[in-house]
Amino acid sequence: MASEKSRVLVFGGTGYLGKRLVKASLREGHPTYVLQRPENCMDINKIQLLLRLKKRGAKLIKGSVSDHESLVHAVKQVDIVISALSSSNTSTVATQLQQKIIDAIKEAGNVKRFIPAEFCIDPAMMVHDLEPARSLNLRMMDVRKAIVNAKIPYTSIAANCFAGYFVPNLCQLGTLLPPKDKVSIFGDGNAKETDNYMFMFFAAIYLDEDDIATYTIKTIDDPRTINKTLHLMPPKNTLSQNELVNTWEKLFGKKLEKITISAESYLATMKGAHHLIQFGISHNYPIFYKGYLRSIELKEGDEEATMLYPDVKYTTVEEYLKRFADMRPREAWEGRKEVSKL
């Protein structure tokens, strides 16, 4: 007889990644719970989403992250806890909320694994040396230390770059849609560096958010990922910015004007910008100008997702961009119509 599936509780189950984690957990057959927080009771979109998740089979548990007793009660009903609470970018609130979850898990004493709200570049690599990204990185490391000190089994998910925020816009700040005429290129667009010994090629790693959820749920009953970091590094999605732009141009049917942005000019845009833009710049700078892949050397015992779960068919960058194919220029569509008449 097959062993029973672990029961999963998702914090932030109505969020951008959280709802995907809930769906992936249900799809894998796990009894799945979502914390129904009182602060969401006046948000019609979240209420409707909770109802849809419930219809899919999710169980709703009333509770609040600020109410320790309700947290302990919720945690005692499950085997696995996943936090998908927003990092709030520059806010310390998210770290405080995660600490409350850790305290509840420690008191409950029954949780087999905790997956904290990271889902980004592995903070242990310490690639972010600019504020405000640096402070967020340090706070995530504080959460990791708290988990280890509490002797809670865990898995950290290093998901690198969310496709939704990097792929359609070709890594441009200030928009989430593909550019139609011009595109800013960071440096030479290849993020290349050399040292005294070898030529090094650096790029970003992009992940479809549904794939992030799928890989995450794969880990929860897998003893190979206990107390480790799972790095999500799909080989077909490791691209330089130029490669990303070229992929879109082929689908779009048009060459874009390239505007080169120097490192100095890129950093200068932080002055006076909204704090979210400042965070984006400080987060992206080491990716596109310093080439953070030089730091990606898996620590002993850590795992890589596509090697560990070769059965998962991940979404490639090209497949992701095809979703925006109807944004091609009019002449490209007219050409297709003419061909279809033949």
GROMACS .gro file of C-alpha atoms in nm:
model
  342
    1MET     CA    1   0.000   0.000   0.000
    2ALA     CA    2   0.135   0.344  -0.088
    3SER     CA    3   0.216   0.566   0.207
    4GLU     CA    4  -0.025   0.847   0.284
    5LYS     CA    5   0.053   1.185   0.137
    6SER     CA    6   0.175   1.450   0.379
    7ARG     CA    7  -0.075   1.712   0.486
    8VAL     CA    8   0.032   2.058   0.371
    9LEU     CA    9  -0.044   2.402   0.516
   10VAL     CA   10   0.028   2.707   0.299
   11PHE     CA   11   0.063   3.052   0.453
   12GLY     CA   12  -0.012   3.320   0.194
   13GLY     CA   13  -0.220   3.080  -0.011
   14THR     CA   14  -0.401   3.361  -0.194
   15GLY     CA   15  -0.080   3.534  -0.301
   16TYR     CA   16   0.103   3.539  -0.634
   17LEU     CA   17   0.304   3.224  -0.566
   18GLY     CA   18   0.092   3.092  -0.280
   19LYS     CA   19  -0.211   3.007  -0.492
   20ARG     CA   20   0.015   2.813  -0.728
   21LEU     CA   21   0.162   2.619  -0.437
   22VAL     CA   22  -0.188   2.528  -0.318
   23LYS     CA   23  -0.289   2.407  -0.665
   24ALA     CA   24   0.034   2.209  -0.709
   25SER     CA   25  -0.012   2.045  -0.369
   26LEU     CA   26  -0.368   1.945  -0.454
   27ARG     CA   27  -0.257   1.819  -0.793
   28GLU     CA   28  -0.003   1.591  -0.625
   29GLY     CA   29  -0.277   1.452  -0.401
   30HIS     CA   30  -0.178   1.613  -0.073
   31PRO     CA   31  -0.447   1.709   0.177
   32THR     CA   32  -0.394   2.084   0.152
   33TYR     CA   33  -0.483   2.357   0.399
   34VAL     CA   34  -0.484   2.736   0.358
   35LEU     CA   35  -0.478   2.979   0.648
   36GLN     CA   36  -0.782   3.206   0.619
   37ARG     CA   37  -0.660   3.529   0.775
   38PRO     CA   38  -0.906   3.790   0.908
   39GLU     CA   39  -0.718   4.073   0.732
   40ASN     CA   40  -0.828   3.923   0.399
   41CYS     CA   41  -1.197   3.913   0.483
   42MET     CA   42  -1.264   4.253   0.325
   43ASP     CA   43  -1.070   4.175   0.007
   44ILE     CA   44  -1.324   4.045  -0.244
   45ASN     CA   45  -1.056   3.906  -0.476
   46LYS     CA   46  -0.896   3.702  -0.199
   47ILE     CA   47  -1.234   3.579  -0.075
   48GLN     CA   48  -1.328   3.463  -0.423
   49LEU     CA   49  -0.991   3.294  -0.464
   50LEU     CA   50  -1.030   3.115  -0.131
   51LEU     CA   51  -1.366   2.986  -0.246
   52ARG     CA   52  -1.217   2.861  -0.573
   53LEU     CA   53  -0.935   2.687  -0.388
   54LYS     CA   54  -1.189   2.532  -0.153
   55LYS     CA   55  -1.385   2.406  -0.452
   56ARG     CA   56  -1.067   2.241  -0.579
   57GLY     CA   57  -1.036   2.057  -0.248
   58ALA     CA   58  -0.836   2.289  -0.022
   59LYS     CA   59  -0.938   2.307   0.344
   60LEU     CA   60  -0.960   2.653   0.500
   61ILE     CA   61  -0.834   2.708   0.853
   62LYS     CA   62  -0.922   3.031   1.029
   63GLY     CA   63  -0.626   3.190   1.198
   64SER     CA   64  -0.399   3.490   1.218
   65VAL     CA   65  -0.022   3.518   1.204
   66SER     CA   66  -0.052   3.765   1.493
   67ASP     CA   67  -0.246   3.511   1.706
   68HIS     CA   68   0.000   3.253   1.838
   69GLU     CA   69  -0.264   3.011   1.964
   70SER     CA   70  -0.445   3.002   1.630
   71LEU     CA   71  -0.114   2.940   1.455
   72VAL     CA   72  -0.028   2.648   1.682
   73HIS     CA   73  -0.377   2.506   1.628
   74ALA     CA   74  -0.337   2.528   1.249
   75VAL     CA   75   0.015   2.382   1.246
   76LYS     CA   76  -0.087   2.083   1.460
   77GLN     CA   77  -0.323   1.968   1.184
   78VAL     CA   78  -0.051   1.919   0.920
   79ASP     CA   79   0.285   1.762   0.846
   80ILE     CA   80   0.435   2.025   0.614
   81VAL     CA   81   0.428   2.404   0.645
   82ILE     CA   82   0.505   2.630   0.350
   83SER     CA   83   0.532   3.006   0.389
   84ALA     CA   84   0.451   3.204   0.076
   85LEU     CA   85   0.400   3.530   0.263
   86SER     CA   86   0.526   3.827   0.067
   87SER     CA   87   0.876   3.941   0.150
   88SER     CA   88   0.742   4.300   0.119
   89ASN     CA   89   1.076   4.379  -0.041
   90THR     CA   90   1.216   4.637   0.201
   91SER     CA   91   0.991   4.567   0.499
   92THR     CA   92   1.096   4.393   0.821
   93VAL     CA   93   0.736   4.281   0.877
   94ALA     CA   94   0.777   3.968   0.665
   95THR     CA   95   1.072   3.852   0.875
   96GLN     CA   96   0.872   3.905   1.194
   97LEU     CA   97   0.581   3.704   1.052
   98GLN     CA   98   0.809   3.418   0.959
   99GLN     CA   99   0.951   3.418   1.311
  100LYS     CA  100   0.597   3.383   1.446
  101ILE     CA  101   0.545   3.080   1.223
  102ILE     CA  102   0.873   2.931   1.344
  103ASP     CA  103   0.764   2.982   1.706
  104ALA     CA  104   0.433   2.807   1.637
  105ILE     CA  105   0.602   2.514   1.461
  106LYS     CA  106   0.846   2.476   1.748
  107GLU     CA  107   0.567   2.466   2.006
  108ALA     CA  108   0.349   2.231   1.801
  109GLY     CA  109   0.636   1.985   1.766
  110ASN     CA  110   0.480   1.776   1.489
  111VAL     CA  111   0.595   1.939   1.164
  112LYS     CA  112   0.814   1.721   0.943
  113ARG     CA  113   0.932   2.004   0.722
  114PHE     CA  114   0.914   2.382   0.688
  115ILE     CA  115   0.969   2.566   0.360
  116PRO     CA  116   1.032   2.935   0.435
  117ALA     CA  117   0.936   3.226   0.211
  118GLU     CA  118   1.251   3.269   0.006
  119PHE     CA  119   1.193   3.156  -0.355
  120CYS     CA  120   1.469   3.382  -0.489
  121ILE     CA  121   1.844   3.383  -0.542
  122ASP     CA  122   1.995   3.177  -0.261
  123PRO     CA  123   2.059   3.436   0.013
  124ALA     CA  124   2.354   3.229   0.137
  125MET     CA  125   2.543   3.336  -0.175
  126MET     CA  126   2.537   3.695  -0.049
  127VAL     CA  127   2.544   3.835  -0.403
  128HIS     CA  128   2.340   4.141  -0.311
  129ASP     CA  129   2.577   4.407  -0.184
  130LEU     CA  130   2.356   4.709  -0.255
  131GLU     CA  131   2.071   4.842  -0.043
  132PRO     CA  132   1.783   4.776  -0.010
  133ALA     CA  133   1.828   4.424  -0.154
  134ARG     CA  134   2.118   4.357   0.081
  135SER     CA  135   1.906   4.410   0.393
  136LEU     CA  136   1.636   4.174   0.267
  137ASN     CA  137   1.904   3.914   0.194
  138LEU     CA  138   2.038   3.942   0.549
  139ARG     CA  139   1.689   3.913   0.698
  140MET     CA  140   1.627   3.592   0.503
  141MET     CA  141   1.950   3.454   0.644
  142ASP     CA  142   1.831   3.547   0.994
  143VAL     CA  143   1.517   3.340   0.929
  144ARG     CA  144   1.730   3.045   0.820
  145LYS     CA  145   1.936   3.070   1.138
  146ALA     CA  146   1.618   3.080   1.348
  147ILE     CA  147   1.491   2.764   1.176
  148VAL     CA  148   1.817   2.580   1.241
  149ASN     CA  149   1.832   2.700   1.602
  150ALA     CA  150   1.475   2.577   1.656
  151LYS     CA  151   1.581   2.237   1.515
  152ILE     CA  152   1.303   2.242   1.258
  153PRO     CA  153   1.355   2.027   0.945
  154TYR     CA  154   1.350   2.254   0.640
  155THR     CA  155   1.404   2.290   0.267
  156SER     CA  156   1.499   2.623   0.110
  157ILE     CA  157   1.394   2.690  -0.249
  158ALA     CA  158   1.635   2.898  -0.460
  159ALA     CA  159   1.404   2.989  -0.749
  160ASN     CA  160   1.623   3.265  -0.898
  161CYS     CA  161   1.416   3.494  -1.129
  162PHE     CA  162   1.037   3.476  -1.152
  163ALA     CA  163   0.954   3.466  -1.523
  164GLY     CA  164   0.654   3.694  -1.484
  165TYR     CA  165   0.874   3.978  -1.361
  166PHE     CA  166   1.169   3.926  -1.597
  167VAL     CA  167   1.075   3.746  -1.918
  168PRO     CA  168   0.786   3.929  -2.095
  169ASN     CA  169   0.937   4.274  -2.026
  170LEU     CA  170   1.285   4.153  -2.130
  171CYS     CA  171   1.411   4.256  -1.785
  172GLN     CA  172   1.290   4.618  -1.815
  173LEU     CA  173   1.183   4.799  -1.500
  174GLY     CA  174   0.851   4.985  -1.490
  175THR     CA  175   0.652   4.743  -1.707
  176LEU     CA  176   0.552   4.378  -1.712
  177LEU     CA  177   0.470   4.370  -2.086
  178PRO     CA  178   0.702   4.322  -2.385
  179PRO     CA  179   0.853   4.637  -2.537
  180LYS     CA  180   0.739   4.702  -2.894
  181ASP     CA  181   1.007   4.940  -3.025
  182LYS     CA  182   1.299   4.990  -2.788
  183VAL     CA  183   1.473   4.782  -2.523
  184SER     CA  184   1.733   4.879  -2.266
  185ILE     CA  185   2.039   4.654  -2.269
  186PHE     CA  186   2.240   4.630  -1.949
  187GLY     CA  187   2.606   4.665  -2.031
  188ASP     CA  188   2.675   4.461  -2.343
  189GLY     CA  189   2.376   4.236  -2.274
  190ASN     CA  190   2.592   3.929  -2.229
  191ALA     CA  191   2.694   3.976  -1.865
  192LYS     CA  192   3.039   3.842  -1.945
  193GLU     CA  193   3.351   3.872  -1.736
  194THR     CA  194   3.704   3.742  -1.764
  195ASP     CA  195   3.963   3.661  -1.505
  196ASN     CA  196   4.326   3.559  -1.525
  197TYR     CA  197   4.251   3.196  -1.599
  198MET     CA  198   3.938   3.151  -1.801
  199PHE     CA  199   3.653   3.313  -1.993
  200MET     CA  200   3.329   3.313  -1.796
  201PHE     CA  201   2.974   3.350  -1.933
  202PHE     CA  202   2.704   3.474  -1.702
  203ALA     CA  203   2.331   3.495  -1.744
  204ALA     CA  204   2.005   3.496  -1.549
  205ILE     CA  205   1.795   3.191  -1.468
  206TYR     CA  206   1.422   3.228  -1.532
  207LEU     CA  207   1.146   3.012  -1.381
  208ASP     CA  208   0.780   2.984  -1.468
  209GLU     CA  209   0.598   3.040  -1.140
  210ASP     CA  210   0.388   2.725  -1.183
  211ASP     CA  211   0.711   2.527  -1.223
  212ILE     CA  212   0.846   2.679  -0.901
  213ALA     CA  213   0.537   2.549  -0.724
  214THR     CA  214   0.567   2.205  -0.884
  215TYR     CA  215   0.932   2.162  -0.785
  216THR     CA  216   0.858   2.287  -0.433
  217ILE     CA  217   0.583   2.032  -0.374
  218LYS     CA  218   0.807   1.757  -0.513
  219THR     CA  219   1.048   1.812  -0.224
  220ILE     CA  220   0.815   1.778   0.070
  221ASP     CA  221   0.817   1.398   0.098
  222ASP     CA  222   1.164   1.359  -0.050
  223PRO     CA  223   1.433   1.269   0.208
  224ARG     CA  224   1.701   1.386  -0.038
  225THR     CA  225   1.603   1.750   0.017
  226ILE     CA  226   1.578   1.760   0.396
  227ASN     CA  227   1.781   2.044   0.552
  228LYS     CA  228   1.910   2.147   0.209
  229THR     CA  229   1.866   2.416  -0.053
  230LEU     CA  230   1.703   2.310  -0.379
  231HIS     CA  231   1.838   2.521  -0.668
  232LEU     CA  232   1.603   2.562  -0.965
  233MET     CA  233   1.832   2.591  -1.268
  234PRO     CA  234   1.660   2.474  -1.591
  235PRO     CA  235   1.936   2.465  -1.854
  236LYS     CA  236   1.716   2.599  -2.136
  237ASN     CA  237   1.620   2.896  -1.918
  238THR     CA  238   1.972   3.013  -1.839
  239LEU     CA  239   2.006   3.302  -2.083
  240SER     CA  240   2.190   3.628  -2.126
  241GLN     CA  241   1.975   3.936  -2.179
  242ASN     CA  242   2.073   3.939  -2.547
  243GLU     CA  243   1.955   3.580  -2.584
  244LEU     CA  244   1.627   3.669  -2.413
  245VAL     CA  245   1.574   3.969  -2.643
  246ASN     CA  246   1.662   3.766  -2.953
  247THR     CA  247   1.409   3.499  -2.855
  248TRP     CA  248   1.136   3.762  -2.832
  249GLU     CA  249   1.235   3.931  -3.158
  250LYS     CA  250   1.194   3.602  -3.344
  251LEU     CA  251   0.845   3.555  -3.200
  252PHE     CA  252   0.756   3.922  -3.236
  253GLY     CA  253   0.869   3.943  -3.596
  254LYS     CA  254   1.058   4.267  -3.546
  255LYS     CA  255   1.401   4.388  -3.441
  256LEU     CA  256   1.397   4.624  -3.143
  257GLU     CA  257   1.617   4.930  -3.107
  258LYS     CA  258   1.885   4.852  -2.847
  259ILE     CA  259   1.975   5.124  -2.595
  260THR     CA  260   2.290   5.044  -2.398
  261ILE     CA  261   2.275   5.132  -2.028
  262SER     CA  262   2.607   5.155  -1.846
  263ALA     CA  263   2.641   5.033  -1.489
  264GLU     CA  264   2.687   5.393  -1.370
  265SER     CA  265   2.372   5.511  -1.549
  266TYR     CA  266   2.172   5.216  -1.418
  267LEU     CA  267   2.268   5.284  -1.057
  268ALA     CA  268   2.204   5.657  -1.099
  269THR     CA  269   1.835   5.588  -1.163
  270MET     CA  270   1.798   5.481  -0.800
  271LYS     CA  271   1.822   5.841  -0.679
  272GLY     CA  272   1.476   5.971  -0.593
  273ALA     CA  273   1.302   5.662  -0.733
  274HIS     CA  274   1.013   5.481  -0.562
  275HIS     CA  275   1.141   5.230  -0.306
  276LEU     CA  276   1.015   4.935  -0.515
  277ILE     CA  277   1.215   5.061  -0.814
  278GLN     CA  278   1.518   5.105  -0.589
  279PHE     CA  279   1.476   4.749  -0.471
  280GLY     CA  280   1.449   4.624  -0.828
  281ILE     CA  281   1.767   4.804  -0.932
  282SER     CA  282   1.967   4.684  -0.632
  283HIS     CA  283   1.837   4.330  -0.691
  284ASN     CA  284   1.907   4.327  -1.066
  285TYR     CA  285   2.248   4.496  -1.065
  286PRO     CA  286   2.449   4.189  -0.956
  287ILE     CA  287   2.254   3.974  -1.204
  288PHE     CA  288   2.309   4.177  -1.519
  289TYR     CA  289   2.629   4.368  -1.447
  290LYS     CA  290   2.828   4.141  -1.219
  291GLY     CA  291   2.702   3.802  -1.335
  292TYR     CA  292   2.586   3.627  -1.020
  293LEU     CA  293   2.621   3.283  -1.179
  294ARG     CA  294   2.988   3.295  -1.092
  295SER     CA  295   2.871   3.244  -0.732
  296ILE     CA  296   2.644   2.948  -0.803
  297GLU     CA  297   2.846   2.659  -0.676
  298LEU     CA  298   2.618   2.419  -0.495
  299LYS     CA  299   2.720   2.358  -0.138
  300GLU     CA  300   2.793   2.001  -0.046
  301GLY     CA  301   2.463   1.817  -0.015
  302ASP     CA  302   2.250   2.080  -0.190
  303GLU     CA  303   2.047   1.970  -0.489
  304GLU     CA  304   1.947   2.096  -0.835
  305ALA     CA  305   1.582   2.055  -0.930
  306THR     CA  306   1.600   1.946  -1.293
  307MET     CA  307   1.856   1.679  -1.207
  308LEU     CA  308   1.661   1.558  -0.906
  309TYR     CA  309   1.321   1.558  -1.082
  310PRO     CA  310   1.385   1.492  -1.453
  311ASP     CA  311   1.020   1.388  -1.495
  312VAL     CA  312   0.903   1.749  -1.455
  313LYS     CA  313   0.861   1.916  -1.795
  314TYR     CA  314   0.942   2.276  -1.717
  315THR     CA  315   0.826   2.572  -1.927
  316THR     CA  316   1.104   2.717  -2.141
  317VAL     CA  317   1.155   3.089  -2.189
  318GLU     CA  318   1.042   3.059  -2.550
  319GLU     CA  319   0.722   2.881  -2.445
  320TYR     CA  320   0.660   3.148  -2.183
  321LEU     CA  321   0.704   3.429  -2.437
  322LYS     CA  322   0.464   3.263  -2.682
  323ARG     CA  323   0.183   3.361  -2.444
  324PHE     CA  324   0.241   3.718  -2.560
  325ALA     CA  325   0.251   3.636  -2.930
  326ASP     CA  326  -0.072   3.827  -3.000
  327MET     CA  327   0.123   4.145  -2.924
  328ARG     CA  328   0.315   4.115  -3.251
  329PRO     CA  329   0.322   4.421  -3.477
  330ARG     CA  330   0.026   4.457  -3.712
  331GLU     CA  331   0.233   4.393  -4.025
  332ALA     CA  332   0.339   4.052  -3.889
  333TRP     CA  333  -0.024   3.953  -3.842
  334GLU     CA  334  -0.120   4.084  -4.185
  335GLY     CA  335   0.156   3.871  -4.334
  336ARG     CA  336   0.018   3.563  -4.158
  337LYS     CA  337  -0.331   3.638  -4.292
  338GLU     CA  338  -0.200   3.659  -4.648
  339VAL     CA  339  -0.020   3.328  -4.611
  340SER     CA  340  -0.334   3.164  -4.469
  341LYS     CA  341  -0.530   3.264  -4.782
  342LEU     CA  342  -0.293   3.077  -5.009
   0.00000   0.00000   0.00000
